[in-house]
Amino acid sequence: MAELVGKITLDYKHYPGEDFYCDGDVEDELLEIVKKYPSAEYQRIIEERASWPVLYHLSPLRENIVDWIPMDKDAKVLEIGAGCGAITGKLSEKAGEVVCVELSKKRSLINAWRHQECGNVTIHVGNFKDVEPELPDDFDFIFFIGVFEYGQSYINTKDPYGDWLRMMRGHLKTGGRIVI
């Protein structure tokens, strides 16, 4: 039901047993890279492989999306659609606790191996609609980076985007922020 990769906990309570989203063989390549090499070598690997997906998923430049956001070190963060961890590491540096939700087990493993030294990260693997009812209501920040546009796939209502935002507002503490 749970697995530890380094200091990161992967919670499989809601994992259906297969990934319904995958970018193909490149995810195996990414998993091999993050298991074998420290992050200090990613730039060299990106240059050697000259592969768009490797660049896209492992470039530290993507952290700039959240690096500028003022955040207290004791902040509690929810990252929806954490993928391969493009911003998880930066959120872990900035916040006291990071809770991720990711549909894909393989992407969650890439994230966990990539950030295995981050002792303040938990990744819930499974469909968001299954994980959501168990999420607490005390997050300082909720991040929808590159995932909000898929709302109608997870929220089956007439107004999926509005309903998703209203649902997430219930998981924020007073004064909390949603970042899209």
Coordinates of C-alpha atoms in Angstrom, one line a residue:
M1 CA 0.0 0.0 0.0
A2 CA 3.0 2.3 0.5
E3 CA 6.6 2.4 -0.7
L4 CA 9.6 4.4 0.4
V5 CA 12.1 5.6 -2.2
G6 CA 14.8 7.3 -0.2
K7 CA 12.9 9.6 2.1
I8 CA 9.8 9.9 -0.1
T9 CA 6.7 8.0 0.6
L10 CA 4.6 6.8 -2.3
D11 CA 1.0 6.0 -1.2
Y12 CA -0.7 3.4 -3.5
K13 CA -4.0 3.2 -1.6
H14 CA -5.8 4.6 -4.6
Y15 CA -3.7 3.2 -7.4
P16 CA -5.8 1.1 -9.7
G17 CA -2.9 -1.2 -10.7
E18 CA -2.1 0.3 -14.1
D19 CA -1.1 3.6 -15.5
F20 CA -3.8 5.2 -17.8
Y21 CA -1.4 8.0 -18.9
C22 CA 2.1 7.4 -20.3
D23 CA 4.5 9.2 -22.7
G24 CA 5.9 5.8 -23.8
D25 CA 9.4 4.5 -23.6
V26 CA 10.9 7.8 -22.7
E27 CA 9.4 7.3 -19.2
D28 CA 11.6 4.2 -18.8
E29 CA 14.6 6.3 -20.0
L30 CA 13.8 9.0 -17.5
L31 CA 13.4 6.5 -14.6
E32 CA 16.8 4.9 -15.6
I33 CA 18.4 8.4 -15.6
V34 CA 17.1 9.5 -12.2
K35 CA 18.0 6.1 -10.6
K36 CA 21.5 6.2 -12.0
Y37 CA 22.6 9.8 -11.9
P38 CA 22.6 12.7 -9.4
S39 CA 20.7 15.8 -10.4
A40 CA 24.0 17.7 -10.9
E41 CA 24.5 15.5 -14.0
Y42 CA 21.1 16.1 -15.6
Q43 CA 22.4 19.1 -17.7
R44 CA 25.1 17.0 -19.2
I45 CA 22.7 14.2 -19.9
I46 CA 20.2 16.6 -21.5
E47 CA 22.9 17.9 -23.8
E48 CA 24.2 14.4 -24.7
R49 CA 20.8 12.9 -25.5
A50 CA 19.5 15.9 -27.3
S51 CA 15.9 14.7 -26.6
W52 CA 13.0 17.0 -26.2
P53 CA 11.2 14.8 -23.6
V54 CA 14.5 14.4 -21.5
L55 CA 15.0 18.2 -21.6
Y56 CA 11.3 18.9 -20.8
H57 CA 11.1 16.6 -17.8
L58 CA 14.6 17.1 -16.3
S59 CA 15.5 20.7 -17.0
P60 CA 15.9 22.7 -13.7
L61 CA 14.7 25.7 -15.6
R62 CA 11.1 24.6 -15.1
E63 CA 11.4 25.3 -11.4
N64 CA 11.3 29.0 -12.3
I65 CA 7.6 28.6 -12.5
V66 CA 7.4 28.5 -8.7
D67 CA 10.8 29.8 -7.5
W68 CA 9.6 33.4 -7.3
I69 CA 6.5 32.6 -5.1
P70 CA 7.0 33.9 -1.5
M71 CA 6.4 31.0 0.8
D72 CA 7.1 30.4 4.5
K73 CA 9.3 27.5 5.3
D74 CA 6.5 25.9 7.3
A75 CA 4.0 26.2 4.4
K76 CA 1.9 23.1 3.5
V77 CA 1.6 22.6 -0.2
L78 CA -0.6 20.4 -2.4
E79 CA 0.8 19.7 -5.9
I80 CA -1.9 18.2 -8.2
G81 CA -0.5 16.4 -11.2
A82 CA 3.1 16.3 -10.0
G83 CA 4.2 14.2 -13.0
C84 CA 8.0 13.5 -13.1
G85 CA 8.7 16.2 -10.4
A86 CA 9.6 19.3 -12.4
I87 CA 8.6 21.5 -9.5
T88 CA 8.4 19.1 -6.6
G89 CA 12.0 19.6 -5.6
K90 CA 11.7 23.4 -5.5
L91 CA 8.5 23.2 -3.6
S92 CA 10.2 20.9 -1.1
E93 CA 13.0 23.4 -0.6
K94 CA 10.5 26.2 0.0
A95 CA 7.8 24.5 2.1
G96 CA 7.6 22.4 5.2
E97 CA 5.4 19.7 3.6
V98 CA 4.6 18.8 0.1
V99 CA 1.7 16.5 -0.7
C100 CA 1.6 15.4 -4.4
V101 CA -1.2 13.7 -6.3
E102 CA -0.2 11.9 -9.5
L103 CA -2.2 9.5 -11.7
S104 CA 0.8 7.6 -13.0
K105 CA 2.9 5.2 -10.9
K106 CA 5.8 5.4 -13.3
R107 CA 5.9 9.2 -13.2
S108 CA 5.6 9.1 -9.4
L109 CA 8.6 6.8 -9.3
I110 CA 10.6 9.1 -11.5
N111 CA 9.6 12.0 -9.2
A112 CA 10.5 10.0 -6.0
W113 CA 13.9 8.8 -7.3
R114 CA 14.7 12.3 -8.6
H115 CA 13.9 13.9 -5.2
Q116 CA 14.7 10.9 -2.9
E117 CA 16.4 13.1 -0.4
C118 CA 13.3 15.3 0.2
G119 CA 12.0 14.0 3.5
N120 CA 9.0 16.3 3.4
V121 CA 7.3 14.9 0.3
T122 CA 4.5 12.3 0.0
I123 CA 3.1 11.2 -3.3
H124 CA -0.4 9.8 -3.6
V125 CA -0.6 7.7 -6.7
G126 CA -4.0 7.4 -8.2
N127 CA -6.9 9.3 -9.8
F128 CA -7.4 12.7 -8.2
K129 CA -11.1 12.1 -7.7
D130 CA -10.3 9.1 -5.5
V131 CA -7.6 10.8 -3.5
E132 CA -9.4 14.1 -3.0
P133 CA -11.9 13.2 -0.4
E134 CA -9.1 12.2 2.0
L135 CA -7.1 15.4 1.6
P136 CA -7.0 17.7 4.6
D137 CA -8.3 21.3 4.6
D138 CA -5.2 23.1 5.8
F139 CA -3.0 23.7 2.7
D140 CA -1.3 27.1 2.3
F141 CA -0.8 26.6 -1.4
I142 CA -2.4 24.3 -4.0
F143 CA -0.6 24.1 -7.4
F144 CA -2.2 23.1 -10.7
I145 CA 0.8 23.6 -13.0
G146 CA 0.1 22.1 -16.4
V147 CA -2.9 20.2 -15.1
F148 CA -5.9 22.5 -14.6
E149 CA -6.8 22.3 -18.3
Y150 CA -7.5 18.6 -17.9
G151 CA -10.2 19.3 -15.3
Q152 CA -13.1 18.0 -17.4
S153 CA -11.4 14.6 -17.5
Y154 CA -11.5 14.3 -13.7
I155 CA -14.5 16.4 -12.7
N156 CA -17.6 15.1 -14.4
T157 CA -19.9 18.1 -14.0
K158 CA -21.4 20.8 -16.3
D159 CA -18.8 23.3 -14.9
P160 CA -15.8 21.1 -14.2
Y161 CA -13.3 24.0 -14.0
G162 CA -15.4 26.1 -11.6
D163 CA -16.3 23.0 -9.6
W164 CA -12.7 21.9 -9.3
L165 CA -11.7 25.4 -8.0
R166 CA -14.5 25.4 -5.5
M167 CA -13.6 21.9 -4.4
M168 CA -9.9 22.9 -4.0
R169 CA -10.9 26.0 -2.0
G170 CA -12.3 23.7 0.6
H171 CA -8.7 22.3 1.1
L172 CA -7.1 25.7 1.7
K173 CA -6.6 27.2 5.0
T174 CA -7.9 30.8 5.4
G175 CA -5.6 33.0 3.3
G176 CA -4.3 30.1 1.3
R177 CA -3.6 30.4 -2.4
I178 CA -4.3 28.4 -5.6
V179 CA -1.6 28.7 -8.2
I180 CA -2.4 27.8 -11.8

